[in-house]
Coordinates of C-alpha atoms in Angstrom, one line a residue:
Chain A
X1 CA 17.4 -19.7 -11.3
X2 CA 14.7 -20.2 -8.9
X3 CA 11.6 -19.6 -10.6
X4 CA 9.8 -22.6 -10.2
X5 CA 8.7 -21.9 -6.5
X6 CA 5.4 -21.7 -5.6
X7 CA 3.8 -18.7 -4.9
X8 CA 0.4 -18.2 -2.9
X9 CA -2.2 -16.7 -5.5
X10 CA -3.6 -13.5 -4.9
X11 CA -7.0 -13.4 -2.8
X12 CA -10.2 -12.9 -5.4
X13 CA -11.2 -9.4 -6.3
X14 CA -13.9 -8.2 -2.9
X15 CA -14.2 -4.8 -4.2
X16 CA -17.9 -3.6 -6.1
X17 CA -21.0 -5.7 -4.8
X18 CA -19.1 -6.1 -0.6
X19 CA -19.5 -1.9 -1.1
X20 CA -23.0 -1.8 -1.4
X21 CA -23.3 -4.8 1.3
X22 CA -20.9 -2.6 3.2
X23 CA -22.7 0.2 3.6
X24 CA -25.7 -2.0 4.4
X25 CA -24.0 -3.0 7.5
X26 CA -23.4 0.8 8.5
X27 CA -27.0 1.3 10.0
X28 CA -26.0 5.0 10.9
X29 CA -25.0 5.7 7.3
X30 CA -27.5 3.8 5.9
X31 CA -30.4 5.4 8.0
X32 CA -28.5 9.3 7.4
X33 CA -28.2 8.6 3.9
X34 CA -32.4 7.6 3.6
X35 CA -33.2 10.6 5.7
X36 CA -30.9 13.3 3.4
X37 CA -32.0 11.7 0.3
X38 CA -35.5 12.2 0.9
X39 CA -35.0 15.6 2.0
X40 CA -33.0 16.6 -1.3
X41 CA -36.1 14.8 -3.6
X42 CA -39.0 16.7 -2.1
X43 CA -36.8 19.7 -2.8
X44 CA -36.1 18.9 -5.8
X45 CA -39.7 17.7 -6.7
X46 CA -41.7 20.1 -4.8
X47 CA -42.9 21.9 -7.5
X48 CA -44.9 19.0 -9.1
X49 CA -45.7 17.9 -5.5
X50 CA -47.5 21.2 -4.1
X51 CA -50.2 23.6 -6.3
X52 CA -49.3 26.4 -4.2
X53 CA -46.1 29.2 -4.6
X54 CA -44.1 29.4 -1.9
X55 CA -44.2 33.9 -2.0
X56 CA -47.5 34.2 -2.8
X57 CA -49.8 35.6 -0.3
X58 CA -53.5 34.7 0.3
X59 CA -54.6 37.0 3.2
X60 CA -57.8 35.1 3.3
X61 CA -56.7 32.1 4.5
X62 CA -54.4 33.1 6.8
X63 CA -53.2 31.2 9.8
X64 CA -54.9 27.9 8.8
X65 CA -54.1 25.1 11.4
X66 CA -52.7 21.5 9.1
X67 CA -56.0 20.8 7.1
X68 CA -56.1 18.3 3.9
X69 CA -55.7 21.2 1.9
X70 CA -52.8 22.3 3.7
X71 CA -50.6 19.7 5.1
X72 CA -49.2 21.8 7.9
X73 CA -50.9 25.0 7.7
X74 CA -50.6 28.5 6.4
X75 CA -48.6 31.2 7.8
X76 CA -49.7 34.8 9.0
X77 CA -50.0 35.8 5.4
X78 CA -51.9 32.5 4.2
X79 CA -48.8 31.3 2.4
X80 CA -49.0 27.0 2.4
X81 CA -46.5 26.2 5.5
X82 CA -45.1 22.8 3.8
X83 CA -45.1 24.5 0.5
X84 CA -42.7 27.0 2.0
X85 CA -40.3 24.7 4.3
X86 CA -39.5 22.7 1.4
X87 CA -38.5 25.7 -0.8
X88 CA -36.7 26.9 1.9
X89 CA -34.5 23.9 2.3
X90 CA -33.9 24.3 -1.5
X91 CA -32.5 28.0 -0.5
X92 CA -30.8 26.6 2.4
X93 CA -29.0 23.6 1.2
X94 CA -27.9 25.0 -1.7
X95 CA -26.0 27.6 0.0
X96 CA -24.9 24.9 2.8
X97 CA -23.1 22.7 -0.1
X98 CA -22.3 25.7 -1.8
X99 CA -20.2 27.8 0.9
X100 CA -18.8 24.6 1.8
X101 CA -16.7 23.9 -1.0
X102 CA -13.9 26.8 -1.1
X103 CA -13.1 26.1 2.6
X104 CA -13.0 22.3 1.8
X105 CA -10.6 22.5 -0.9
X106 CA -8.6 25.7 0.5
X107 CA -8.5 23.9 4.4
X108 CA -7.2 20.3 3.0
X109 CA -4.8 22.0 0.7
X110 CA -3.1 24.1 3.5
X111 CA -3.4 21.4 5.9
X112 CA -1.3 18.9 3.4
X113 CA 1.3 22.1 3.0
X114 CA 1.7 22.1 6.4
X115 CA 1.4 18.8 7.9
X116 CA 4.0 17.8 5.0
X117 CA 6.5 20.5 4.3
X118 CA 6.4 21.5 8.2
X119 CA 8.8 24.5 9.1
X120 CA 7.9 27.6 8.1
X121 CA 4.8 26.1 6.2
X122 CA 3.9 24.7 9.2
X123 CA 4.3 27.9 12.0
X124 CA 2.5 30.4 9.0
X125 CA -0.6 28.5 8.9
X126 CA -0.8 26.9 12.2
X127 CA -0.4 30.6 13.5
X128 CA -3.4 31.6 11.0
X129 CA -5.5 28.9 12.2
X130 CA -4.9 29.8 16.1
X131 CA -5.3 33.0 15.2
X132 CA -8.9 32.8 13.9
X133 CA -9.9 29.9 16.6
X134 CA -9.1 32.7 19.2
X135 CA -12.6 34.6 18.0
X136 CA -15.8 33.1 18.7
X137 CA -17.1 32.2 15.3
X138 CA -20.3 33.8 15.9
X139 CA -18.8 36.8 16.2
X140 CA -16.6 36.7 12.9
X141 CA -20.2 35.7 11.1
X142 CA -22.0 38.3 12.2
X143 CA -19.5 41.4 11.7
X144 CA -18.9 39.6 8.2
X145 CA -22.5 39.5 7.6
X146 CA -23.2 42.9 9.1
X147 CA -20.0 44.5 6.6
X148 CA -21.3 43.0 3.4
X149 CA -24.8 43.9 3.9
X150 CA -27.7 41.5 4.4
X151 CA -28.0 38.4 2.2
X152 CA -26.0 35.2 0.6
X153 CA -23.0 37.1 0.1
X154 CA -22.0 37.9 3.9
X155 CA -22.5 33.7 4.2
X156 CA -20.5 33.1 1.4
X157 CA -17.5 35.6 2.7
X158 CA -17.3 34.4 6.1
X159 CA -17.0 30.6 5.3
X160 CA -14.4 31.5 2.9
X161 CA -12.5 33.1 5.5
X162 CA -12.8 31.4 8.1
X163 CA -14.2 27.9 7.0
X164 CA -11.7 26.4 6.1
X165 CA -9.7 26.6 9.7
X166 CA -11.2 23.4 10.6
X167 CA -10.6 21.5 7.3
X168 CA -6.6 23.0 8.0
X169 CA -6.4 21.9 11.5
X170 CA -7.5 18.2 10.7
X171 CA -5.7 17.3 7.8
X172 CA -2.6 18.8 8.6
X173 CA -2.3 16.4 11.9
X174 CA -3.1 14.0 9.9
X175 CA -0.2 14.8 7.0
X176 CA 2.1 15.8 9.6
X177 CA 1.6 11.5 10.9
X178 CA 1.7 10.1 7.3
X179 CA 5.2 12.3 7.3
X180 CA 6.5 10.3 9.7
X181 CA 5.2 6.8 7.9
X182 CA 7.9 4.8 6.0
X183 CA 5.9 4.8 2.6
X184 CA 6.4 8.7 2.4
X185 CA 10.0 8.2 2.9
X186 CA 10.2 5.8 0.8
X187 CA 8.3 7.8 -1.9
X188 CA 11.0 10.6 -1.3
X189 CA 13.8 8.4 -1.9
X190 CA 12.5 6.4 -5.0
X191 CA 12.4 10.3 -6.6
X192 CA 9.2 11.6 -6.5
X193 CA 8.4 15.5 -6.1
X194 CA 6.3 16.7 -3.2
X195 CA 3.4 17.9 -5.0
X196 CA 3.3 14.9 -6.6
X197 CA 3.4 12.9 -3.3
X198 CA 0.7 15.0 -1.9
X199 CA -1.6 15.0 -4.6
X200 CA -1.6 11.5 -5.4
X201 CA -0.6 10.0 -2.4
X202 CA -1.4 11.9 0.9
X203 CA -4.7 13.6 -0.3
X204 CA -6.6 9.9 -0.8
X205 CA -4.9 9.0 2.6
X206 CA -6.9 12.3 4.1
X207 CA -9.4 12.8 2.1
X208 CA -11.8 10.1 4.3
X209 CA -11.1 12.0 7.5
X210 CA -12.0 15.0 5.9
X211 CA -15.1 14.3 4.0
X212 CA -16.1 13.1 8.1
X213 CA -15.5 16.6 9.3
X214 CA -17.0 18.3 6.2
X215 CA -20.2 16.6 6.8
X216 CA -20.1 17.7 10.6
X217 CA -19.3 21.1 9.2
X218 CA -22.0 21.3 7.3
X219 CA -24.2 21.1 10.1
X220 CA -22.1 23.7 11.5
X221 CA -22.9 25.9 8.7
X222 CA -26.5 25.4 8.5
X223 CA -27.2 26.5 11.9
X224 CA -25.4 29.1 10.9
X225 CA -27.5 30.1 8.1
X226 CA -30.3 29.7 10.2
X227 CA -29.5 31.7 12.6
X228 CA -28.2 34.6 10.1
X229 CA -32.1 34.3 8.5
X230 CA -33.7 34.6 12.1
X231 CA -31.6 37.7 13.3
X232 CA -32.8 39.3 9.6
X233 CA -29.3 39.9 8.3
X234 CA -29.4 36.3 6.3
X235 CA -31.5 35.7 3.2
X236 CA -33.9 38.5 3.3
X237 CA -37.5 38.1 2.7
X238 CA -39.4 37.3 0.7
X239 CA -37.3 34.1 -0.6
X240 CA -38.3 31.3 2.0
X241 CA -35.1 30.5 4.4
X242 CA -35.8 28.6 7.5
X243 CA -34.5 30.9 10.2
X244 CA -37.0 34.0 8.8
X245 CA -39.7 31.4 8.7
X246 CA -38.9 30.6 12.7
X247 CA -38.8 34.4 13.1
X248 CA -41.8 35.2 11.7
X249 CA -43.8 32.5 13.9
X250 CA -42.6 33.4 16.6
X251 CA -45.4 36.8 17.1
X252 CA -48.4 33.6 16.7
X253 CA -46.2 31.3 18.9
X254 CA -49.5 31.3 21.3
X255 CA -52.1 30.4 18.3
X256 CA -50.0 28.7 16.4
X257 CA -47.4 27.6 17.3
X258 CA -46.2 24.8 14.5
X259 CA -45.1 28.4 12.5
X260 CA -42.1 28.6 14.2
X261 CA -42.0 24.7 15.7
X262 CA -41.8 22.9 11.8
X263 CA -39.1 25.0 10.3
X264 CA -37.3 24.3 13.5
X265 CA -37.8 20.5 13.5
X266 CA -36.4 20.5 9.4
X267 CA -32.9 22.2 10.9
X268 CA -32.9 19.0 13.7
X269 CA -33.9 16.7 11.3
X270 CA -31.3 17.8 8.5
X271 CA -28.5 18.3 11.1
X272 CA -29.3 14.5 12.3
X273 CA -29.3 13.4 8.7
X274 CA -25.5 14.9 8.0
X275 CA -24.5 13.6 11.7
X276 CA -25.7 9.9 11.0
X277 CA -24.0 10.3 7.2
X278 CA -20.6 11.4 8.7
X279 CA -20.7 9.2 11.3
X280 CA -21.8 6.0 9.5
X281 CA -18.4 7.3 6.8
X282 CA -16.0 7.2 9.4
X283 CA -17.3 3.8 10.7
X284 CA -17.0 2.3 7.5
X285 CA -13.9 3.7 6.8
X286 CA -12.6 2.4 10.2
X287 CA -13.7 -1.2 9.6
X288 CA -11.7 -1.3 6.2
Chain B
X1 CA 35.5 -6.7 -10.8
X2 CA 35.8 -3.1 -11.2
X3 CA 38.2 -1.3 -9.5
X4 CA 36.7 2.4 -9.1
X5 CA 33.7 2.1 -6.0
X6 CA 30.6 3.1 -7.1
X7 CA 30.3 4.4 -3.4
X8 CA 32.8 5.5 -1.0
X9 CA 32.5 6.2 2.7
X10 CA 35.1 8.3 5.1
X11 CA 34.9 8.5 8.6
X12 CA 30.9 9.5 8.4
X13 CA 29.9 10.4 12.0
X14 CA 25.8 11.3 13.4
X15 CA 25.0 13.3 15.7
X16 CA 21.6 14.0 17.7
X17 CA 20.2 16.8 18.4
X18 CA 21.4 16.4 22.5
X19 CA 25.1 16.3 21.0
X20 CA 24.6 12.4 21.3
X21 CA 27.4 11.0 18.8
X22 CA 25.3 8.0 16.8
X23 CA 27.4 7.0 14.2
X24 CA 31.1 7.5 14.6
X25 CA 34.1 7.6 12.0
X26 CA 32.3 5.0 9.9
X27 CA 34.3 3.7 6.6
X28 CA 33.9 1.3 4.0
X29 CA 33.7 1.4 0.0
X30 CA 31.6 -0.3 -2.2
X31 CA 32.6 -1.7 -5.6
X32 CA 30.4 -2.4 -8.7
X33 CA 28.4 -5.0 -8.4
X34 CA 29.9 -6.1 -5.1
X35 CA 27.4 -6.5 -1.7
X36 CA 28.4 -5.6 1.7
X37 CA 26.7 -7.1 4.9
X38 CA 26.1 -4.1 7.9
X39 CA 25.9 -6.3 11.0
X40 CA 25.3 -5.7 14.6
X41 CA 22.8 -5.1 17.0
X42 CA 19.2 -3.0 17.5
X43 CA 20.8 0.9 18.0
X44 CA 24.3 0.0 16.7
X45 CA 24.0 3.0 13.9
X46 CA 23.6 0.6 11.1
X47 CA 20.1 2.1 9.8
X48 CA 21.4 5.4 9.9
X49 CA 24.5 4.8 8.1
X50 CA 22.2 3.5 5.4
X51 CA 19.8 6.6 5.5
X52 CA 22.7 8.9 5.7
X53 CA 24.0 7.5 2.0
X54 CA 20.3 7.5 1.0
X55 CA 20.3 11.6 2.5
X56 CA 17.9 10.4 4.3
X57 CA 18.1 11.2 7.7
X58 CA 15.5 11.4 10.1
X59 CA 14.5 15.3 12.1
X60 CA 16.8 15.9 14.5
X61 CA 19.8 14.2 13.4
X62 CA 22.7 15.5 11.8
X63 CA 25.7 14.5 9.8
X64 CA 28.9 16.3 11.3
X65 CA 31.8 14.6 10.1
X66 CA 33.3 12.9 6.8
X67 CA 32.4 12.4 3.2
X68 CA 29.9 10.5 1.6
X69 CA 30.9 9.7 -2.3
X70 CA 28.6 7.9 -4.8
X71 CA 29.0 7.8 -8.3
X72 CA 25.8 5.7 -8.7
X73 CA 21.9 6.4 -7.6
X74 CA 20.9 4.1 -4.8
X75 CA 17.4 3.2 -3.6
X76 CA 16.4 1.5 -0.3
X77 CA 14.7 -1.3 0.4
X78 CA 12.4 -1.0 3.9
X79 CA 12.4 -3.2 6.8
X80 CA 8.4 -3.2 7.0
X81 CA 6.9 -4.1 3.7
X82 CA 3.5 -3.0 4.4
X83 CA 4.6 0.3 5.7
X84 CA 6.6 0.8 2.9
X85 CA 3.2 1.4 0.4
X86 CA 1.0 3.8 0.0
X87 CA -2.1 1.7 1.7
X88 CA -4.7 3.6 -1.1
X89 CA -2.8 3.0 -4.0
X90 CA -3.0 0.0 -6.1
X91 CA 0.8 -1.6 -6.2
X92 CA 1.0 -1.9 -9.9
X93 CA 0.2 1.9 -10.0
X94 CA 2.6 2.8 -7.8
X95 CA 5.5 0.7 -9.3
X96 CA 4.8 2.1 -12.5
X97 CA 4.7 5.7 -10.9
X98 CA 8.0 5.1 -9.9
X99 CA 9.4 4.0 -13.6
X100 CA 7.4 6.9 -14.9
X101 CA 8.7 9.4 -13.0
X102 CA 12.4 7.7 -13.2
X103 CA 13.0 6.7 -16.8
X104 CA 10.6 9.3 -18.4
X105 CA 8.7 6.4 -20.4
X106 CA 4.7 7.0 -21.4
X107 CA 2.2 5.6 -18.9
X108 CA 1.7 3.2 -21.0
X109 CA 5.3 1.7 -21.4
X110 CA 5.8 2.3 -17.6
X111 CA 3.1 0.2 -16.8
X112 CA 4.7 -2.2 -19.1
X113 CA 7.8 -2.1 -17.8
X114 CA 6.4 -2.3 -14.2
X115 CA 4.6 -5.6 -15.1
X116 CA 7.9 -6.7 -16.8
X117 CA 9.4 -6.3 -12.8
X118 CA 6.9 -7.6 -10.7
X119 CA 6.7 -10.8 -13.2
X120 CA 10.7 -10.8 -12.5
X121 CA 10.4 -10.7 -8.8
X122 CA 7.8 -13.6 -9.3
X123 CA 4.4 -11.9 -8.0
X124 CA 1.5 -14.0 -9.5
X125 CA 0.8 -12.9 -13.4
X126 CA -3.3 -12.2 -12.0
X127 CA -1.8 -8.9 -11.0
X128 CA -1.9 -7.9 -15.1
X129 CA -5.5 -8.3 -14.8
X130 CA -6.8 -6.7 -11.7
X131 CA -4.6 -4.3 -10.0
X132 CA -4.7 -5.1 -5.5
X133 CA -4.1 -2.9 -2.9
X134 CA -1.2 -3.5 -0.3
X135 CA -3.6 -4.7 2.5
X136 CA -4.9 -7.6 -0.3
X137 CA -1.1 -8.8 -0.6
X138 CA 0.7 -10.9 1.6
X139 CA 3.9 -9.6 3.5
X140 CA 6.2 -10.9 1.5
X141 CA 4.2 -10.1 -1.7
X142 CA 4.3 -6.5 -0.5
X143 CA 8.4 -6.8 0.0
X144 CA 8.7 -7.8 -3.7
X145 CA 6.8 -4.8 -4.2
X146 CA 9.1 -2.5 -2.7
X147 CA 11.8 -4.2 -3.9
X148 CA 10.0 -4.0 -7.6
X149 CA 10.1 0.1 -7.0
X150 CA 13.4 0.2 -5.6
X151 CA 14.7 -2.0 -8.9
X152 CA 12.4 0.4 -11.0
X153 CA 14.5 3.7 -10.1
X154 CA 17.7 1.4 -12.1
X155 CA 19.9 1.4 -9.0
X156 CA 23.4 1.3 -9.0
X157 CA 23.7 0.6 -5.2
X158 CA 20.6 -1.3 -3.5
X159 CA 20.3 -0.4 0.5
X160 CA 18.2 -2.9 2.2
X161 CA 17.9 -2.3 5.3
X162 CA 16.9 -5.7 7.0
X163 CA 14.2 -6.1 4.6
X164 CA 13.5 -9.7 5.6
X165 CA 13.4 -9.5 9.2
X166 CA 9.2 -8.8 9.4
X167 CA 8.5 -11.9 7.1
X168 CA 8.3 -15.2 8.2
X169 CA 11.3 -18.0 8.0
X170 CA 10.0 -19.7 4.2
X171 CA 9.5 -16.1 2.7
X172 CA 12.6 -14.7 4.1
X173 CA 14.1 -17.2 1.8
X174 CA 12.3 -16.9 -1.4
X175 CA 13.3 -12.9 -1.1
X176 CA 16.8 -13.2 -0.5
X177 CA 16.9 -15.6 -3.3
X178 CA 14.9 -13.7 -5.6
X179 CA 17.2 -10.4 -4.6
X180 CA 20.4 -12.6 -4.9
X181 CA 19.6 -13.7 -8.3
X182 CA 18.5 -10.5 -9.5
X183 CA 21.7 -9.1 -8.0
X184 CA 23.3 -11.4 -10.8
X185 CA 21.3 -10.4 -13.8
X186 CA 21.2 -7.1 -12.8
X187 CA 24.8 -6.6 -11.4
X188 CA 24.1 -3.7 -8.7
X189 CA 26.1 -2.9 -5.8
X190 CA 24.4 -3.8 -2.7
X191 CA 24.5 -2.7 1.3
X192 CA 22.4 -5.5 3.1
X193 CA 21.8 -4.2 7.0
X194 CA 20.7 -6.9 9.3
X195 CA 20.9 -8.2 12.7
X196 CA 21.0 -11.4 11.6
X197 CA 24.6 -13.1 11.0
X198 CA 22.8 -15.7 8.3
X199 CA 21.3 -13.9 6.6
X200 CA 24.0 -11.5 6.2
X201 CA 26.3 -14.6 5.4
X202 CA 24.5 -15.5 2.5
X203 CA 23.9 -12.5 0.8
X204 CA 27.3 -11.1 0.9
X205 CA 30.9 -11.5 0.4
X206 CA 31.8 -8.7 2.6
X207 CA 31.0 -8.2 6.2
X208 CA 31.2 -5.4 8.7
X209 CA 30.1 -5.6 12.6
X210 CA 28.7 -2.4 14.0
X211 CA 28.5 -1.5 17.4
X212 CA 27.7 1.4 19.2
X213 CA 27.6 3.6 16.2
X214 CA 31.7 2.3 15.3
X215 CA 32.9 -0.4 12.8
X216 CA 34.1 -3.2 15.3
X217 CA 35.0 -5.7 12.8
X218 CA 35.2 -5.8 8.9
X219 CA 36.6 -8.2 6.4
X220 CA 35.3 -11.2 4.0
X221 CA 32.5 -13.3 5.2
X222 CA 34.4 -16.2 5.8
X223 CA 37.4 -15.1 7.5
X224 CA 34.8 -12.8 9.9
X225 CA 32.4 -15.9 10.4
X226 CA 35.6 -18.3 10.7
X227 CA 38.2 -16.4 12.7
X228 CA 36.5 -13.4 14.6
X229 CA 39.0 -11.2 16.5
X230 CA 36.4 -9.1 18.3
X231 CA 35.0 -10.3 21.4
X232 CA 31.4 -8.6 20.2
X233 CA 31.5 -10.3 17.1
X234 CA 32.3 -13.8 18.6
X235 CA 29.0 -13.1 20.6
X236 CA 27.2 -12.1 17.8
X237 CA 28.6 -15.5 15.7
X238 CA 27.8 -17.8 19.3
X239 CA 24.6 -15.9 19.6
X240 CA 22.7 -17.3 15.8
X241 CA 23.0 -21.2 15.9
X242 CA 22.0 -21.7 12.1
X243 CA 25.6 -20.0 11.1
X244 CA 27.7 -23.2 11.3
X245 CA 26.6 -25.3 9.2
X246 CA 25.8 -22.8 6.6
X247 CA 29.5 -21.6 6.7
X248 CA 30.5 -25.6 6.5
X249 CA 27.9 -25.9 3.7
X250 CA 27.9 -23.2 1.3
X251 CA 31.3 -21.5 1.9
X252 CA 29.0 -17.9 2.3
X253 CA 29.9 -16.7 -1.1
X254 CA 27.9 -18.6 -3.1
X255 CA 25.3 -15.5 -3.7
X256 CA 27.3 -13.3 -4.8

C-alpha cells in the first residue's frame, strides 16, 4: 500500500577513527594509558635495556648512591637498584593480571545469576558476598597466605576466594536494574532462554562497569602483593618483588634512603596509572 | 472470518501483593485475524491485561481468577521503542536473533529473513550494509524494530501495547499504517491498548473501554464511538477532539 513514504536516512557510520579521537578527549585515560604502557615496555624490554642481572650480587659495590653507572644505585648487596625494580614489576604485574582473572570471570558470572534470576539465586550469593565483606580482607590474605605457605600460591588462593566478592556485588546491582528494563522483558517474551539473554545481552550491558572496578581492583591487589612481599610471607627472595625490596631498605633507610623510597614510588606510580585508566573508561563510557 | 478465537478470555482478575484487586472479571475473545482496541485511561488495567495473556506479569502481581485460552503464540509490541532494545546490540542482530532462535533457520537465512522484515516494515535498505545500534536510529525507526522482532516470532496474536504513544504525531501515522497493512498481508489477530480513542478507532473494528481494572463498555467501533452508553466513555469520546471527523470520514473500519 503505502510504501512510497519517505523515510529519514540513517545517520553515517561514527564508529572506528571518533574512537581513537574519543579517547583523545579522555585526558585521564589517555595520560593512565601513557603511564602503564611505559611501565609494561621497560618490563618487557629491560633485559636489552640494563647489562646487569637483577639476583646477582656484587658485594664490592655495594650501597652505591645513583651514579651514571647505576641509574638509581645499588642495594646492600651491590645489586643495580633500577635493574631490580623493573624485574620486579615484571614479577609483580604478572601476578596482579594473573590473580585477577578467576575472580573477574567468577564475580560477573554470579553477579548476572543473581541480579537476573533473583530468588534463591539472589539470597545464596548475596549471603556469600555479605558473608566474606564481614572480615577485613587483610585478614583473609594473610591467614590464606600464612596456610599455603609463603609464595605466589597463597596470592593466587586468596583472590580466588575472595576476589571475586567485589566483581559479584557490582554487577549483580547492575543485572538486577537491566531486570527491570523493558528490553529484557521483551527478550523473555519474543522466546529467548536466560543464558542466552545473559550471555549475549546483559554481559556487554555490564561488562563496562566491571572492567572500571577491575582496574580499581587491581590496584587493590597490588598493594596487596606488596604488602605480602614486605611482611616476608609473599614472593620469597631472591626473585625481585617490590614489597621485599622496600623491606630490605628499610635497615639503610638513614644512608640510603632511595632503597626503600623507589620501589615505593613504582607501587604509587602504578596504582595512579590503573586509577587514571579506570577512571578515564568510565568517563568515556559515560559520555557515549 | 473464522469462527473458533485464536484467544479467549474469562473473567481474568489481578491482584497486588496488598490484596489490591487490579484487573477484575475481564472478558473478551479474539478471532483470527480480527483486532481489538483496549481503551481507557493511565491505571485502568489495560497493560496488565495485555502482560497477563503474554504471562508476563510484573513481581508482585498475581493472577487469581479466570482462564486465559490461546490457541496461537502472541508477541508484544512495547510502548517505549528505545527501551524495548538491547542498547549494545546492533538491531539487525538482534531481529535476526529472534528468527533464529524462533524458526530454527541457519544464521545465515535468519539474517536473511530479518532483512526480508525490516525492508517490509520500510527501515532504509543502508541497514544491509552497515548494521546501527538503537541509540543511531530514530524513535520511530527503533518501533519498526520492535515490531520487526515481534513479527519475526510468526505471531498469531500481536499485543501492542500503545506502541505509538512515545513517537511524534507524523510517525505515529506511518506505524499504524505500516502495522495495519501488514495486519492484511499477514492476517494476525491483534489487541491494540491505547489511551487514545483515534488511534484505537482506526486500527480496530472492535472496541472495549476499561476502567478501574473492569470492562465498562465493549462493542464495534462505530456503534461505541457513535452511540456510547457509559457515562466514562462519553468522556473519554468528548475528551479527544480529532474523533469526529475521522468517524464521519473513514467509517473506523477501514484498517481492518
Amino acid at each position: 500500500m503505502k510504501n512510497t513514504t519517505a523515510y529519514p536516512e540513517l545517520q553515517t557510520d561514527r564508529t572506528g577513527s571518533t574512537l581513537i579521537r574519543r579517547i583523545l578527549n579522555t585526558p585521564s585515560l589517555l595520560a593512565g594509558s601513557i603511564m602503564f604502557a611505559v611501565l609494561i615496555l621497560l618490563a618487557i624490554f629491560i633485559p636489552y635495556i640494563s647489562p646487569y642481572n637483577p639476583t646477582e650480587q656484587n658485594l664490592s659495590a655495594f650501597l652505591q648512591p645513583p651514579s651514571a653507572a647505576h641509574w638509581l644505585g645499588t642495594d646492600q648487596l651491590g645489586r643495580d637498584l633500577f635493574t631490580r625494580l623493573i624485574y620486579a614489576a615484571r614479577t609483580d604485574l604478572t601476578i596482579m593480571v594473573l590473580a585477577e582473572i578467576i575472580p573477574f570471570c567468577t564475580g560477573i558470572f554470579l553477579g548476572m545469576v543473581a541480579g537476573y534470576y533473583g530468588k534463591w539465586a539472589d539470597n545464596v550469593i548475596t549471603l556469600i558476598t555479605d558473608t566474606f565483606i564481614a572480615f577485613p580482607f587483610y585478614l583473609i590474605v594473610i591467614i590464606v597466605a600464612f596456610a599455603s605457605g609463603a609464595g605466589q600460591r597463597g596470592i593466587y588462593i586468596t583472590f580466588i576466594l575472595v576476589g571475586w566478592i567485589v566483581f559479584a556485588r557490582v554487577v549483580r546491582g547492575l543485572s538486577a536494574s537491566f531486570r527491570e528494563q523493558e528490553w529484557i522483558a521483551s527478550a523473555q517474551t519474543l522466546g529467548l532462554s536466560g543464558p542466552r539473554i545473559i550471555l549475549r545481552h546483559l554481559l556487554p550491558n555490564v561488562l563496562p562497569q566491571a572492567v572500571v572496578v577491575l582496574m580499581t581492583d587491581m590496584v587493590g591487589l597490588l598493594v596487596a602483593i606488596v604488602t605480602l612481599g614486605y611482611l616476608g610471607i609473599g614472593i620469597a627472595p631472591p626473585t625481585p618483588d617490590w614489597g621485599t625490596m622496600i623491606a630490605d631498605g628499610q635497615s639503610f633507610i638513614s644512608t640510603a634512603w632511595w632503597l626503600s623510597a623507589v620501589p615505593g614510588f613504582a607501587v604509587v606510580y602504578t596504582g595512579i596509572a590503573l586509577s587514571l585508566v579506570g577512571d578515564g573508561l568510565a568517563d568515556l563510557w559515560r559520555k557515549k | 472470518m473464522a469462527t473458533t478465537p485464536v484467544l479467549e478470555i474469562e473473567a481474568l482478575t489481578l491482584t497486588a501483593k496488598s490484596q489490591e484487586v487490579l484487573v477484575k472479571d475481564v472478558s473478551f475473545s479474539l478471532q483470527q485475524g480480527e483486532s481489538l482496541g483496549l481503551v481507557g485511561e493511565s491505571g485502568s488495567g489495560k497493560s496488565l491485561t495485555l502482560r497477563a495473556v503474554l504471562g508476563l506479569l510484573p513481581r508482585g502481581v498475581q493472577q487469581t481468577g479466570g482462564v486465559i485460552r490461546g490457541t496461537a503464540d502472541s508477541a508484544m509490541v512495547f510502548q517505549d521503542p528505545r527501551g524495548a532494545l538491547d542498547p549494545l546490540c546492533p538491531v539487525v542482530k538482534q531481529v535476526a536473533e529472534v528468527v533464529y532462535y524462533r524458526q530454527r533457520l541457519s544464521r545465515k537465512a535468519s539474517r536473511a529473513a530479518a532483512l526480508e522484515l525490516l525492508h517490509m516494515l520500510g527501515l532504509p535498505e543502508s541497514l544491509r550494509k552497515a548494521d546501527r545500534y538503537p541509540s543511531q536510529l530514530s524513535g520511530g525507526q527503533c518501533q519498526r524494530i520492535v515490531i520487526a522482532m515481534a513479527l519475526a516470532c510468526k505471531p498469531g496474536i500481536l499485543l501492542c501495547d500503545e506502541p505509538t504513544t512515545a513517537l511524534d504525531v507524523t510517525v505515529q501515522k506511518q506505524i499504524m499504517e505500516t502495522v495495519g497493512r501488514l495486519q492484511q498481508e499477514l492476517g494476525f489477530a491483534m489487541i491494540f491498548v491505547t489511551h487514545n480513542l483515534a488511534v484505537a478507532a482506526a486500527m480496530c473494528s472492535r472496541l472495549a473501554v476499561m476502567k478501574k481494572g473492569e470492562i465498562v463498555e465493549r462493542g464495534s467501533t462505530l456503534s461505541v464511538l457513535q452511540s456510547p452508553q457509559n457515562p466514562y466513555t462519553q468522556m473519554l469520546i468528548n475528551s479527544v477532539l480529532p474523533v469526529p471527523e475521522l468517524v464521519a470520514e473513514g467509517s473506523g473500519a477501514s484498517w481492518t
